[in-house]
Coordinates of C-alpha atoms in Angstrom, one line a residue:
X5 CA -36.0 24.1 14.9
X6 CA -33.6 22.6 12.5
X7 CA -36.0 20.1 10.9
X8 CA -39.1 22.6 10.5
X9 CA -36.4 25.0 8.9
X10 CA -35.2 22.1 6.5
X11 CA -38.9 20.7 5.5
X12 CA -39.9 24.3 4.9
X13 CA -36.9 24.7 2.3
X14 CA -37.9 21.3 1.0
X15 CA -41.4 22.2 0.5
X16 CA -40.3 25.6 -1.1
X17 CA -38.0 23.6 -3.6
X18 CA -40.9 21.0 -4.1
X19 CA -43.2 23.4 -5.0
X20 CA -40.9 25.0 -7.7
X21 CA -39.8 21.9 -9.0
X22 CA -43.4 20.5 -9.6
X23 CA -44.6 23.8 -11.6
X24 CA -41.2 24.1 -13.0
X25 CA -42.7 24.3 -16.1
X26 CA -45.3 26.8 -15.4
X27 CA -42.9 29.0 -13.7
X28 CA -41.0 29.5 -17.2
X29 CA -44.1 30.1 -18.8
X30 CA -44.7 32.9 -16.3
X31 CA -41.4 34.7 -16.3
X32 CA -41.4 34.9 -19.8
X33 CA -45.0 36.4 -20.0
X34 CA -44.5 38.6 -17.2
X35 CA -41.0 39.6 -19.1
X36 CA -42.7 40.5 -22.2
X37 CA -45.7 42.7 -20.7
X38 CA -43.3 44.8 -18.7
X39 CA -41.2 45.5 -21.7
X40 CA -44.4 47.1 -23.2
X41 CA -45.5 48.8 -20.0
X42 CA -42.1 50.8 -20.1
X43 CA -42.5 51.6 -23.7
X44 CA -39.7 49.3 -24.6
X45 CA -41.3 46.6 -27.4
X46 CA -37.5 46.5 -28.5
X47 CA -37.0 44.3 -25.1
X48 CA -39.6 42.3 -26.0
X49 CA -38.1 41.3 -29.2
X50 CA -34.7 40.7 -27.8
X51 CA -36.6 38.6 -24.9
X52 CA -37.9 36.2 -27.5
X53 CA -34.3 34.6 -27.5
X54 CA -35.1 33.4 -24.0
X55 CA -38.9 33.1 -24.5
X56 CA -38.7 30.9 -27.5
X57 CA -36.0 27.9 -26.0
X58 CA -37.8 28.7 -22.3
X59 CA -41.3 27.5 -24.0
X60 CA -40.0 24.7 -25.6
X61 CA -38.3 23.3 -22.7
X62 CA -41.2 23.7 -20.3
X63 CA -43.2 21.7 -23.0
X64 CA -40.4 18.7 -22.8
X65 CA -40.1 19.2 -18.9
X66 CA -44.5 18.5 -18.5
X67 CA -43.5 15.7 -20.9
X68 CA -40.6 14.2 -18.7
X69 CA -42.4 14.6 -15.3
X70 CA -44.9 12.0 -16.4
X71 CA -42.4 9.7 -17.0
X72 CA -39.6 7.4 -14.9
X73 CA -36.6 7.9 -17.2
X74 CA -33.6 5.3 -16.6
X75 CA -30.4 7.6 -16.1
X76 CA -28.2 4.5 -15.9
X77 CA -24.9 5.6 -18.0
X78 CA -24.2 2.0 -19.9
X79 CA -28.1 2.1 -20.9
X80 CA -27.0 5.6 -22.7
X81 CA -23.8 4.5 -24.2
X82 CA -25.4 2.9 -27.7
X83 CA -24.2 4.3 -30.6
X84 CA -21.8 1.8 -31.9
X85 CA -18.5 3.6 -33.3
X86 CA -15.3 1.9 -33.2
X87 CA -12.8 3.9 -31.0
X88 CA -9.9 3.2 -33.5
X89 CA -12.1 4.8 -36.3
X90 CA -13.2 7.5 -34.2
X91 CA -9.6 8.3 -33.1
X92 CA -8.7 8.5 -37.1
X93 CA -11.6 10.9 -37.9
X94 CA -10.6 13.5 -35.0
X95 CA -6.9 13.3 -36.5
X96 CA -8.3 13.5 -39.9
X97 CA -10.7 16.4 -39.0
X98 CA -8.0 18.6 -36.9
X99 CA -5.5 18.5 -39.5
X100 CA -7.8 19.8 -42.4
X101 CA -8.9 22.3 -39.6
X102 CA -5.1 23.4 -39.6
X103 CA -4.7 23.1 -43.2
X104 CA -7.5 25.6 -43.5
X105 CA -6.1 28.0 -41.0
X106 CA -3.2 28.1 -43.7
X107 CA -4.9 28.7 -46.8
X108 CA -6.5 31.8 -45.9
X109 CA -5.5 35.4 -44.1
X110 CA -8.3 34.8 -41.4
X111 CA -10.2 32.1 -40.0
X112 CA -13.3 31.2 -42.8
X113 CA -16.5 29.5 -42.5
X114 CA -14.9 26.4 -43.4
X115 CA -12.5 26.4 -40.5
X116 CA -15.7 26.9 -38.4
X117 CA -17.5 24.4 -40.0
X118 CA -14.6 21.9 -39.6
X119 CA -14.6 22.5 -35.5
X120 CA -18.5 22.0 -35.4
X121 CA -17.7 18.5 -37.3
X122 CA -15.0 17.9 -34.9
X123 CA -17.3 18.2 -31.6
X124 CA -20.1 16.6 -33.1
X125 CA -17.7 13.8 -33.8
X126 CA -16.9 14.4 -30.0
X127 CA -20.5 14.1 -28.6
X128 CA -21.2 10.9 -30.3
X129 CA -17.9 9.4 -29.1
X130 CA -18.8 10.4 -25.9
X131 CA -22.2 8.2 -26.0
X132 CA -20.4 5.0 -28.0
X133 CA -20.2 2.0 -26.2
X134 CA -16.2 1.8 -27.0
X135 CA -15.6 5.4 -25.5
X136 CA -12.7 5.9 -23.2
X137 CA -12.5 9.0 -20.9
X138 CA -8.8 9.8 -21.2
X139 CA -9.0 9.8 -25.1
X140 CA -12.1 12.2 -25.4
X141 CA -10.3 14.3 -22.9
X142 CA -6.9 14.5 -24.9
X143 CA -9.5 15.4 -28.0
X144 CA -11.0 18.1 -25.9
X145 CA -7.9 19.6 -24.8
X146 CA -5.8 19.7 -28.6
X147 CA -9.3 21.4 -29.7
X148 CA -9.5 24.0 -27.1
X149 CA -5.8 24.9 -28.1
X150 CA -6.8 24.8 -31.4
X151 CA -9.7 27.4 -31.3
X152 CA -7.3 29.4 -29.3
X153 CA -4.2 29.5 -31.2
X154 CA -6.1 29.8 -34.5
X155 CA -6.6 33.6 -33.5
X156 CA -3.8 34.3 -31.0
X157 CA -0.9 32.8 -33.2
X158 CA -2.8 33.4 -36.5
X159 CA -3.1 37.2 -36.5
X160 CA -0.4 39.7 -36.1
X161 CA -1.4 40.6 -32.6
X162 CA -5.0 40.2 -31.1
X163 CA -5.5 42.8 -28.5
X164 CA -9.7 41.5 -28.1
X165 CA -11.0 44.3 -25.3
X166 CA -7.5 46.1 -25.3
X167 CA -6.6 44.9 -21.6
X168 CA -3.9 42.3 -23.6
X169 CA -1.3 45.4 -24.9
X170 CA -0.7 46.6 -21.3
X171 CA -0.6 43.4 -19.6
X172 CA 2.5 42.4 -22.6
X173 CA 4.2 45.5 -21.4
X174 CA 4.0 45.0 -17.7
X175 CA 5.0 41.3 -18.3
X176 CA 8.0 42.6 -20.5
X177 CA 9.1 44.8 -18.2
X178 CA 9.0 42.0 -15.2
X179 CA 11.0 40.1 -17.7
X180 CA 13.5 42.7 -18.0
X181 CA 14.2 44.0 -15.0
X182 CA 13.8 40.8 -13.0
X183 CA 11.9 42.7 -10.4
X184 CA 8.3 43.7 -10.3
X185 CA 6.8 46.4 -12.1
X186 CA 7.2 49.7 -9.9
X187 CA 4.3 51.3 -8.7
X188 CA 4.9 54.3 -10.3
X189 CA 4.4 52.7 -13.5
X190 CA 0.9 51.1 -12.7
X191 CA -0.8 51.8 -9.3
X192 CA -3.3 49.5 -10.1
X193 CA -1.3 46.6 -10.8
X194 CA 2.0 47.3 -8.4
X195 CA -0.1 44.7 -5.8
X196 CA -1.1 42.2 -7.8
X197 CA 1.8 41.2 -9.8
X198 CA 1.7 37.4 -10.5
X199 CA 0.1 37.3 -13.6
X200 CA 3.3 39.3 -15.1
X201 CA 5.7 37.2 -13.3
X202 CA 4.0 33.9 -14.9
X203 CA 4.5 35.5 -18.3
X204 CA 7.4 36.4 -18.1
X205 CA 8.6 33.0 -16.7
X206 CA 7.2 31.5 -20.1
X207 CA 9.4 33.6 -22.0
X208 CA 12.5 32.9 -19.8
X209 CA 11.6 28.8 -20.0
X210 CA 10.5 28.8 -23.5
X211 CA 13.3 31.4 -24.8
X212 CA 10.5 32.6 -27.1
X213 CA 9.9 36.8 -27.5
X214 CA 7.1 37.8 -25.1
X215 CA 4.3 37.9 -27.0
X216 CA 4.4 34.2 -28.4
X217 CA 5.3 33.0 -25.0
X218 CA 2.3 34.8 -23.6
X219 CA -0.4 33.4 -25.6
X220 CA 1.2 30.1 -26.0
X221 CA 2.0 29.4 -21.9
X222 CA -1.5 31.0 -21.1
X223 CA -3.3 29.1 -23.7
X224 CA -1.7 25.8 -22.5
X225 CA -3.2 26.9 -18.7
X226 CA -6.2 27.7 -20.1
X227 CA -6.9 24.4 -21.7
X228 CA -5.7 22.2 -19.3
X229 CA -8.3 23.3 -17.2
X230 CA -10.7 20.8 -18.8
X231 CA -8.8 18.0 -17.2
X232 CA -9.5 19.3 -13.7
X233 CA -13.2 19.9 -14.6
X234 CA -13.8 16.6 -15.5
X235 CA -12.2 15.0 -12.2
X236 CA -14.2 17.8 -10.3
X237 CA -17.4 16.9 -11.8
X238 CA -16.7 13.0 -11.8
X239 CA -15.8 13.2 -8.1
X240 CA -19.6 14.8 -7.5
X241 CA -21.6 12.5 -9.9
X242 CA -19.7 9.4 -10.1
X243 CA -20.8 9.3 -13.7
X244 CA -17.8 9.7 -16.5
X245 CA -20.3 10.4 -19.6
X246 CA -22.2 13.2 -17.7
X247 CA -18.6 14.7 -16.8
X248 CA -17.1 13.8 -20.3
X249 CA -20.1 15.8 -21.8
X250 CA -20.3 18.7 -19.4
X251 CA -16.6 19.2 -20.4
X252 CA -17.5 19.3 -23.9
X253 CA -20.3 21.8 -23.9
X254 CA -17.8 23.9 -21.3
X255 CA -15.0 23.9 -23.9
X256 CA -17.5 25.1 -26.8
X257 CA -19.5 27.9 -24.6
X258 CA -18.8 31.6 -25.9
X259 CA -17.8 33.0 -23.0
X260 CA -14.6 30.4 -22.1
X261 CA -14.1 30.4 -26.0
X262 CA -13.7 34.4 -25.5
X263 CA -11.5 34.1 -22.7
X264 CA -9.2 31.6 -24.0
X265 CA -8.5 34.3 -26.9
X266 CA -8.5 37.0 -24.4
X267 CA -6.5 35.8 -21.6
X268 CA -5.4 38.2 -19.3
X269 CA -5.3 38.6 -15.2
X270 CA -8.9 37.8 -14.4
X271 CA -9.2 34.8 -16.5
X272 CA -5.4 33.7 -14.7
X273 CA -7.6 34.3 -11.7
X274 CA -10.6 31.8 -12.9
X275 CA -7.8 29.3 -13.5
X276 CA -7.1 29.6 -9.9
X277 CA -10.4 29.1 -8.8
X278 CA -11.1 26.3 -11.0
X279 CA -7.8 24.2 -9.3
X280 CA -9.6 25.2 -5.8
X281 CA -12.6 23.7 -6.3
X282 CA -10.9 20.6 -7.9
X283 CA -8.9 20.4 -4.3
X284 CA -11.9 21.0 -2.4
X285 CA -14.1 18.3 -3.4
X286 CA -10.8 15.6 -3.8
X287 CA -10.6 13.5 -0.6
X288 CA -7.9 10.7 0.2
X289 CA -8.9 6.9 0.4
X290 CA -10.4 7.6 3.8
X291 CA -12.5 10.2 2.7
X292 CA -10.3 13.1 4.2
X293 CA -9.3 16.1 2.3
X294 CA -6.9 18.1 4.9
X295 CA -3.9 17.9 2.5
X296 CA -5.8 18.9 -0.5
X297 CA -7.8 21.6 1.4
X298 CA -4.1 23.1 2.3
X299 CA -3.1 23.4 -0.9
X300 CA -6.3 24.9 -1.8
X301 CA -5.1 27.3 0.7
X302 CA -2.1 28.0 -1.3
X303 CA -3.9 28.6 -4.5
X304 CA -6.2 31.1 -2.3
X305 CA -3.0 33.1 -2.2
X306 CA -2.2 33.0 -5.8
X307 CA -5.9 34.0 -6.8
X308 CA -5.6 37.0 -4.4
X309 CA -2.1 38.1 -5.9
X310 CA -3.3 37.7 -9.4
X311 CA -5.9 39.9 -9.8
X312 CA -8.2 42.5 -8.2
X313 CA -11.6 41.9 -7.8
X314 CA -11.4 38.4 -8.8
X315 CA -11.5 37.3 -5.2
X316 CA -14.3 39.2 -4.3
X317 CA -16.8 37.6 -6.8
X318 CA -15.3 34.0 -6.3
X319 CA -16.3 34.5 -2.7
X320 CA -19.7 35.2 -3.9
X321 CA -19.5 32.0 -5.7
X322 CA -18.4 29.8 -2.9
X323 CA -21.0 31.3 -0.7
X324 CA -23.5 30.1 -2.8
X325 CA -22.5 26.7 -3.3
X326 CA -21.9 26.7 0.1
X327 CA -25.9 27.7 0.7
X328 CA -26.9 25.0 -2.0
X329 CA -25.1 22.4 -0.5
X330 CA -26.2 22.7 2.9
X331 CA -29.6 22.9 1.8
X332 CA -29.9 19.8 -0.6
X333 CA -26.8 17.4 0.6
X334 CA -25.2 15.6 3.8
X335 CA -21.5 16.3 1.6
X336 CA -19.8 19.0 3.3
X337 CA -17.2 20.0 0.2
X338 CA -17.0 23.7 1.0
X339 CA -16.9 24.3 4.3
X340 CA -17.3 27.4 6.7
X341 CA -13.7 27.5 8.1
X342 CA -12.1 27.3 4.1
X343 CA -14.9 30.1 3.1
X344 CA -14.1 32.3 6.2
X345 CA -10.4 32.1 5.8
X346 CA -10.5 32.9 1.8
X347 CA -12.6 36.1 2.6
X348 CA -10.4 37.4 5.5
X349 CA -7.5 36.7 3.2
X350 CA -8.3 38.7 0.3
X351 CA -10.0 41.5 2.6
X352 CA -6.9 41.7 4.7
X353 CA -4.7 41.8 1.6
X354 CA -7.1 44.7 0.2
X355 CA -6.6 46.7 3.4
X356 CA -2.8 46.3 4.3
X357 CA -1.1 46.0 1.3
X358 CA -3.5 47.2 -1.4
X359 CA -4.8 50.3 0.0
X360 CA -4.4 52.4 -3.0
X361 CA -6.1 50.0 -5.0
X362 CA -8.8 49.9 -2.3
X363 CA -9.2 53.7 -2.1
X364 CA -9.3 54.1 -5.8
X365 CA -12.3 51.0 -6.1
X366 CA -14.0 53.0 -3.3
X367 CA -13.9 56.5 -4.6
X368 CA -14.6 55.5 -8.1
X369 CA -18.3 54.0 -6.6
X370 CA -19.1 56.6 -4.3
X371 CA -20.4 59.3 -5.9
X372 CA -23.8 59.2 -5.3
X373 CA -24.8 60.5 -8.7
X374 CA -24.0 57.3 -10.6
X375 CA -26.9 55.8 -8.7
X376 CA -29.6 58.2 -9.0
X377 CA -31.6 56.5 -12.1
X378 CA -31.0 53.2 -13.7
X379 CA -28.6 53.5 -17.2
X380 CA -29.4 51.2 -20.0
X381 CA -25.8 50.5 -21.9
X382 CA -25.0 52.1 -24.8
X383 CA -25.0 49.2 -26.9
X384 CA -28.6 48.0 -25.9
X385 CA -30.1 50.3 -28.9
X386 CA -33.5 50.5 -30.8
X387 CA -33.3 48.9 -34.1
X388 CA -30.5 46.1 -33.5
X389 CA -33.1 43.6 -32.0
X390 CA -33.1 41.3 -35.1
X391 CA -29.3 41.4 -35.2
X392 CA -29.0 40.9 -31.5
X393 CA -30.8 37.9 -31.8
X394 CA -29.1 36.4 -34.4
X395 CA -26.1 37.3 -32.5
X396 CA -26.8 35.0 -29.9
X397 CA -28.4 31.8 -31.7
X398 CA -25.9 29.6 -29.0
X399 CA -27.6 31.2 -26.0
X400 CA -31.4 30.0 -27.5
X401 CA -29.6 26.3 -27.8
X402 CA -27.7 26.7 -24.6
X403 CA -30.7 28.1 -22.4
X404 CA -33.3 25.1 -23.9
X405 CA -31.1 22.4 -22.8
X406 CA -30.2 24.2 -19.6
X407 CA -34.0 24.9 -18.3
X408 CA -34.5 21.2 -19.1
X409 CA -31.5 20.0 -16.9
X410 CA -32.3 22.5 -14.0
X411 CA -36.0 21.7 -14.0
X412 CA -35.2 18.0 -14.2
X413 CA -32.8 17.5 -11.6
X414 CA -34.5 19.4 -8.9
X415 CA -37.9 17.5 -9.7
X416 CA -36.1 14.2 -9.5
X417 CA -34.3 15.0 -6.3
X418 CA -37.6 16.3 -4.6
X419 CA -39.7 13.3 -5.9
X420 CA -37.2 11.0 -4.0
X421 CA -38.9 12.3 -0.8
X422 CA -35.8 11.2 1.0
X423 CA -34.3 13.5 3.6
X424 CA -30.5 12.0 3.4
X425 CA -30.9 11.1 -0.7
X426 CA -27.3 11.5 -1.4
X427 CA -27.7 13.3 -5.1
X428 CA -25.4 16.2 -5.4
X429 CA -26.5 16.7 -9.2
X430 CA -29.3 18.8 -8.0
X431 CA -26.7 20.9 -5.4
X432 CA -25.3 22.3 -8.9
X433 CA -28.9 22.6 -10.4
X434 CA -29.8 24.7 -7.6
X435 CA -26.6 26.9 -7.8
X436 CA -27.2 27.2 -11.7
X437 CA -30.8 27.9 -11.3
X438 CA -30.1 31.2 -8.8
X439 CA -27.0 32.0 -10.9
X440 CA -28.6 31.8 -14.2
X441 CA -29.5 35.8 -14.4
X442 CA -26.0 36.5 -14.4
X443 CA -25.4 34.4 -17.6
X444 CA -28.3 34.6 -19.9
X445 CA -29.7 38.1 -21.6
X446 CA -32.0 39.6 -18.7
X447 CA -32.5 43.0 -17.4
X448 CA -29.4 43.0 -15.4
X449 CA -27.4 42.7 -18.3
X450 CA -28.8 45.9 -19.9
X451 CA -27.8 48.3 -17.0
X452 CA -24.9 50.4 -16.9
X453 CA -24.5 50.2 -13.1
X454 CA -24.3 46.5 -13.1
X455 CA -22.4 45.5 -16.2
X456 CA -20.0 48.4 -16.0
X457 CA -19.8 49.8 -12.7
X458 CA -19.9 46.7 -10.8
X459 CA -18.9 44.3 -13.6
X460 CA -21.3 41.6 -13.2
X461 CA -20.2 40.4 -16.5
X462 CA -17.1 39.1 -14.9
X463 CA -19.2 36.1 -13.3
X464 CA -20.1 34.4 -16.6
X465 CA -16.7 33.1 -16.7
X466 CA -16.6 32.2 -13.0
X467 CA -20.0 30.0 -13.4
X468 CA -19.5 29.1 -17.0
X469 CA -18.7 25.1 -15.4
X470 CA -22.1 25.2 -13.6
X471 CA -23.8 26.5 -16.7
X472 CA -22.1 23.9 -18.6
X473 CA -23.1 21.2 -16.2
X474 CA -27.1 22.2 -16.4
X475 CA -26.8 22.2 -20.4
X476 CA -25.1 19.0 -20.6
X477 CA -28.0 17.5 -17.9
X478 CA -30.5 18.9 -20.5
X479 CA -28.9 17.2 -23.0
X480 CA -28.3 13.9 -21.2
X481 CA -31.8 13.9 -19.8
X482 CA -33.4 14.7 -23.2
X483 CA -30.9 12.1 -24.7
X484 CA -32.2 9.4 -21.9
X485 CA -35.8 10.4 -22.9
X486 CA -36.3 10.2 -26.6
X487 CA -33.9 7.0 -26.4
X488 CA -36.9 5.7 -24.1
X489 CA -39.5 6.4 -26.4
X490 CA -37.9 4.6 -29.1
X491 CA -37.0 7.3 -31.7
X492 CA -33.6 6.1 -32.3
X493 CA -32.4 7.9 -35.2
X494 CA -34.2 10.8 -34.7
X495 CA -32.4 11.8 -31.2
X496 CA -29.3 10.8 -32.7
X497 CA -30.0 13.5 -35.6
X498 CA -31.9 16.1 -33.3
X499 CA -28.9 16.7 -30.9
X500 CA -26.2 16.4 -33.0
X501 CA -27.7 19.0 -35.3
X502 CA -28.5 21.0 -32.3
X503 CA -25.0 20.8 -31.0
X504 CA -23.4 21.6 -34.1
X505 CA -25.4 24.6 -34.5
X506 CA -24.3 25.4 -31.0
X507 CA -20.7 25.2 -31.6
X508 CA -20.6 26.9 -35.0
X509 CA -22.5 29.9 -33.2
X510 CA -20.5 30.0 -30.5
X511 CA -17.2 29.7 -32.2
X512 CA -18.0 32.2 -34.9
X513 CA -19.7 34.8 -32.7
X514 CA -17.0 35.0 -30.0
X515 CA -14.0 35.3 -32.4
X516 CA -12.9 38.4 -33.9
X517 CA -14.1 37.6 -37.6
X518 CA -18.2 38.0 -36.7
X519 CA -17.4 41.5 -35.3
X520 CA -17.2 43.4 -38.4
X521 CA -20.5 41.8 -39.7
X522 CA -22.7 41.7 -36.7
X523 CA -21.3 44.5 -33.9
X524 CA -18.3 46.5 -34.9
X525 CA -16.7 47.2 -38.1
X526 CA -13.3 47.6 -36.2
X527 CA -11.1 44.4 -36.0
X528 CA -9.9 43.3 -32.8
X529 CA -6.5 42.8 -33.6
X530 CA -3.7 44.5 -35.7
X531 CA -2.5 43.3 -39.1
X532 CA 1.3 42.7 -40.5
X533 CA 1.4 46.5 -42.0
X534 CA -0.1 48.0 -38.7
X535 CA 2.5 46.3 -36.3
X536 CA 5.2 47.5 -38.9
X537 CA 4.0 51.0 -38.9
X538 CA 3.7 51.2 -35.0
X539 CA 7.5 49.2 -34.8
X540 CA 8.6 52.1 -36.9
X541 CA 7.3 55.0 -34.2
X542 CA 9.1 52.8 -31.7
X543 CA 12.3 52.7 -33.3
X544 CA 12.3 56.4 -34.9
X545 CA 10.4 58.9 -32.9
X546 CA 11.9 60.3 -30.0
X547 CA 10.9 59.4 -26.5
X548 CA 8.3 61.5 -24.7
X549 CA 7.0 62.9 -28.0
X550 CA 3.0 63.4 -28.4
X551 CA 0.9 60.6 -30.3
X552 CA -2.8 61.5 -31.8
X553 CA -4.5 58.4 -33.3
X554 CA -7.7 56.3 -32.7
X555 CA -8.4 54.6 -29.8
X556 CA -6.7 51.2 -30.3
X557 CA -3.8 52.3 -31.5
X558 CA -3.7 54.7 -28.8
X559 CA -3.9 51.8 -26.6
X560 CA -1.1 49.9 -28.3
X561 CA 1.4 52.9 -27.3
X562 CA 0.8 52.7 -23.7
X563 CA 4.0 53.1 -23.1
X564 CA 4.6 55.9 -20.4
X565 CA 8.1 57.4 -18.7
X566 CA 8.7 55.5 -15.5
X567 CA 11.6 55.1 -13.1
X568 CA 13.1 52.4 -15.3
X569 CA 12.3 53.3 -18.6
X570 CA 16.1 54.6 -19.1
X571 CA 17.9 51.6 -17.6
X572 CA 15.7 49.3 -19.4
X573 CA 16.1 50.7 -22.9
X574 CA 12.2 51.3 -23.3
X575 CA 10.7 54.0 -25.0
X576 CA 8.2 56.1 -23.7
X577 CA 5.5 58.5 -25.5
X578 CA 2.3 61.0 -24.3
X579 CA -0.4 58.8 -26.0
X580 CA -3.8 60.3 -26.8
X581 CA -7.1 59.7 -28.7
X582 CA -8.2 61.9 -31.4
X583 CA -11.0 64.0 -29.7
X584 CA -12.3 65.2 -33.5
X585 CA -10.8 64.8 -36.6
X586 CA -11.8 68.7 -37.5
X587 CA -9.3 69.3 -34.4
X588 CA -6.4 67.3 -35.9
X589 CA -5.0 70.4 -37.5
X590 CA -4.3 71.9 -34.2
X591 CA -2.5 69.2 -32.8
X592 CA 1.5 69.5 -31.8
X593 CA 2.6 66.1 -32.6
X594 CA 2.5 63.1 -34.6
X595 CA -0.9 61.8 -36.0
X596 CA -1.0 58.1 -36.5
X597 CA -4.0 57.1 -39.1
X598 CA -5.1 53.5 -39.4
X599 CA -5.9 54.1 -43.5
X600 CA -7.4 50.3 -44.3
X601 CA -8.9 50.0 -40.9
X602 CA -10.8 53.5 -41.9
X603 CA -11.8 52.7 -45.3
X604 CA -12.8 48.9 -44.3
X605 CA -15.3 50.3 -41.4
X606 CA -14.1 53.4 -39.5
X607 CA -11.9 54.3 -36.5
X608 CA -13.1 55.0 -32.8
X609 CA -12.2 58.4 -31.8
X610 CA -13.0 60.3 -28.8
X611 CA -12.4 60.5 -25.1
X612 CA -13.0 58.4 -22.3
X613 CA -15.8 56.2 -22.2
X614 CA -17.2 58.7 -24.8
X615 CA -15.5 56.9 -28.0
X616 CA -17.5 56.9 -31.3
X617 CA -17.1 55.2 -34.6
X618 CA -16.0 57.5 -37.4
X619 CA -16.5 55.8 -40.6
X620 CA -15.4 56.6 -44.6
X621 CA -19.3 56.9 -45.2
X622 CA -20.8 60.4 -45.8
X623 CA -18.0 62.5 -46.9
X624 CA -16.5 61.5 -43.8
X625 CA -13.2 60.3 -45.7
X626 CA -13.1 64.0 -47.4
X627 CA -13.2 65.3 -43.8
X628 CA -10.2 63.2 -42.9
X629 CA -7.8 63.9 -46.2
X630 CA -8.9 67.6 -45.5
X631 CA -7.7 67.7 -41.7
X632 CA -4.3 65.9 -42.8
X633 CA -3.3 68.2 -45.7
X634 CA -2.0 70.5 -43.3
X635 CA 0.4 68.0 -42.2
X636 CA 3.4 66.5 -43.8
X637 CA 3.5 62.7 -44.4
X638 CA 6.5 61.0 -42.8
X639 CA 5.6 57.6 -42.9
X640 CA 3.1 55.3 -44.7
X641 CA 2.3 51.6 -45.6
X642 CA -0.9 50.0 -46.8
X643 CA -2.1 50.0 -43.0
X644 CA -0.5 53.2 -41.4
X645 CA 0.1 56.6 -42.2
X646 CA 2.0 58.9 -39.9
X647 CA 1.8 62.6 -39.9
X648 CA 3.6 65.6 -38.3

């Protein structure tokens, strides 16, 4: 019975792999047709982001399926580069990138271009005859730190999606008190304290103030994951060149760059997940991994205690890996015993120790009205299709290489026609194919229920190493194909140019500098003048006062009164977002206006999830001035004005 089941699965995979190019074209055609059927032609235009690279990948795959490519690592390392010269070139470009950072108030296009050159240099190093894995890993680690610190340490306070601000405050409370944050301060994080403990420990050990320790310490933790990912892939592929290539792609993937800057609880849970994978796949000289699995169990405790829902999403990833491994490999790295233990630990903790969180989680998603009809996200608006495409060019380049990698690896695996063919490449290829819909623009990413209610967007970071694997496979295979075709200068230039575009767009689009141009005109960081104004309020406004401000300023003043406020000497406020500018004269309290931000593009006002942009155009500047005229201005600088 088991033989029949396995045979059926392999026949299905063989069918999919053999007709993968046609399958790609059919899916593209069906998607465009459905967009017109539901009367959303804008979806069809957005779909070009996926359709164009998918069709090109299908063309290349159809040609590759007719060839026997030689993937021997030594045959691909052909670029005649001197290791000493490449290292000197890296140091030169790296120093220049830092100098460029110091020459302007913001990161400029010169900086993004310099980072693109750095990664193209690393790409050519990987395929050079004299490349050394440890040197490339050091360069990737330093480049990752460069991308992270160029934002978190350059701008006075980068806040991204604003969750950084409350986490900084919770870490400060943990640092000052020496205890866990009390439950009356945060019911959501009282049962998941490890992130704030770690942040406070960074401050204690470094002697730095909390914000600097937070960004420096967590940036180091995040960047060092590149080393774990390298050895994770090295263990399964036995191919150093491929593993380095996967690490390079991973380090410049958009979601990886974003969470390197926006490091919060789920980011640290992801770090724990990567180390767990490394430990599960690592075995000793006798091919046993009991000791490492024991360490993986300890890391499981860490993941459970650092973030609420990441453990559940990681369980889904582990289950899919377990299933793919069972289908295509005789190796058993992720065993059912560990998976069962992992699930038991986080479910047991939720029910017995984090029941307040579990109750809030279930209540917030038990309203039947949330599921009566599918809701399109507010950000998916008609009229912005071409801006959307321009804003996601890196996704198109990724998809082109990833589909080549996935399609060829599955075809190559089935082509062998050996039941015990030991090739773990195909396991990751199948996993990447299954989870690809969570990573690229698809109908799933347009729905409010999937992306906001059930937070499918957070899967993107968890599967990012496997998506990097798929893209690296595509680069590796295309490199081999073009090399065997005798087009030596062409394939070096072609892949280098595509990677330069990928790096430039990934770094630029996922940084705060692109947002005012391509998406929202509101900055994702506070300026020095704004921080100075906020500090004036903290020092001179009496505790418990009512503050009214734009959404991002309201998130800065998250300090509420709790049981240890007085003991720790922490001020507190009742902070609200301005519902409507015209209602400002009715407010009794302090009104905070980021005047420069308003004039540069606008501020967000409203309530809850119903925030809207209030910009300076259409006479809104006069409306704001009129609303504030009845209050006395008690403080102002070039960034902030305070009225009462």
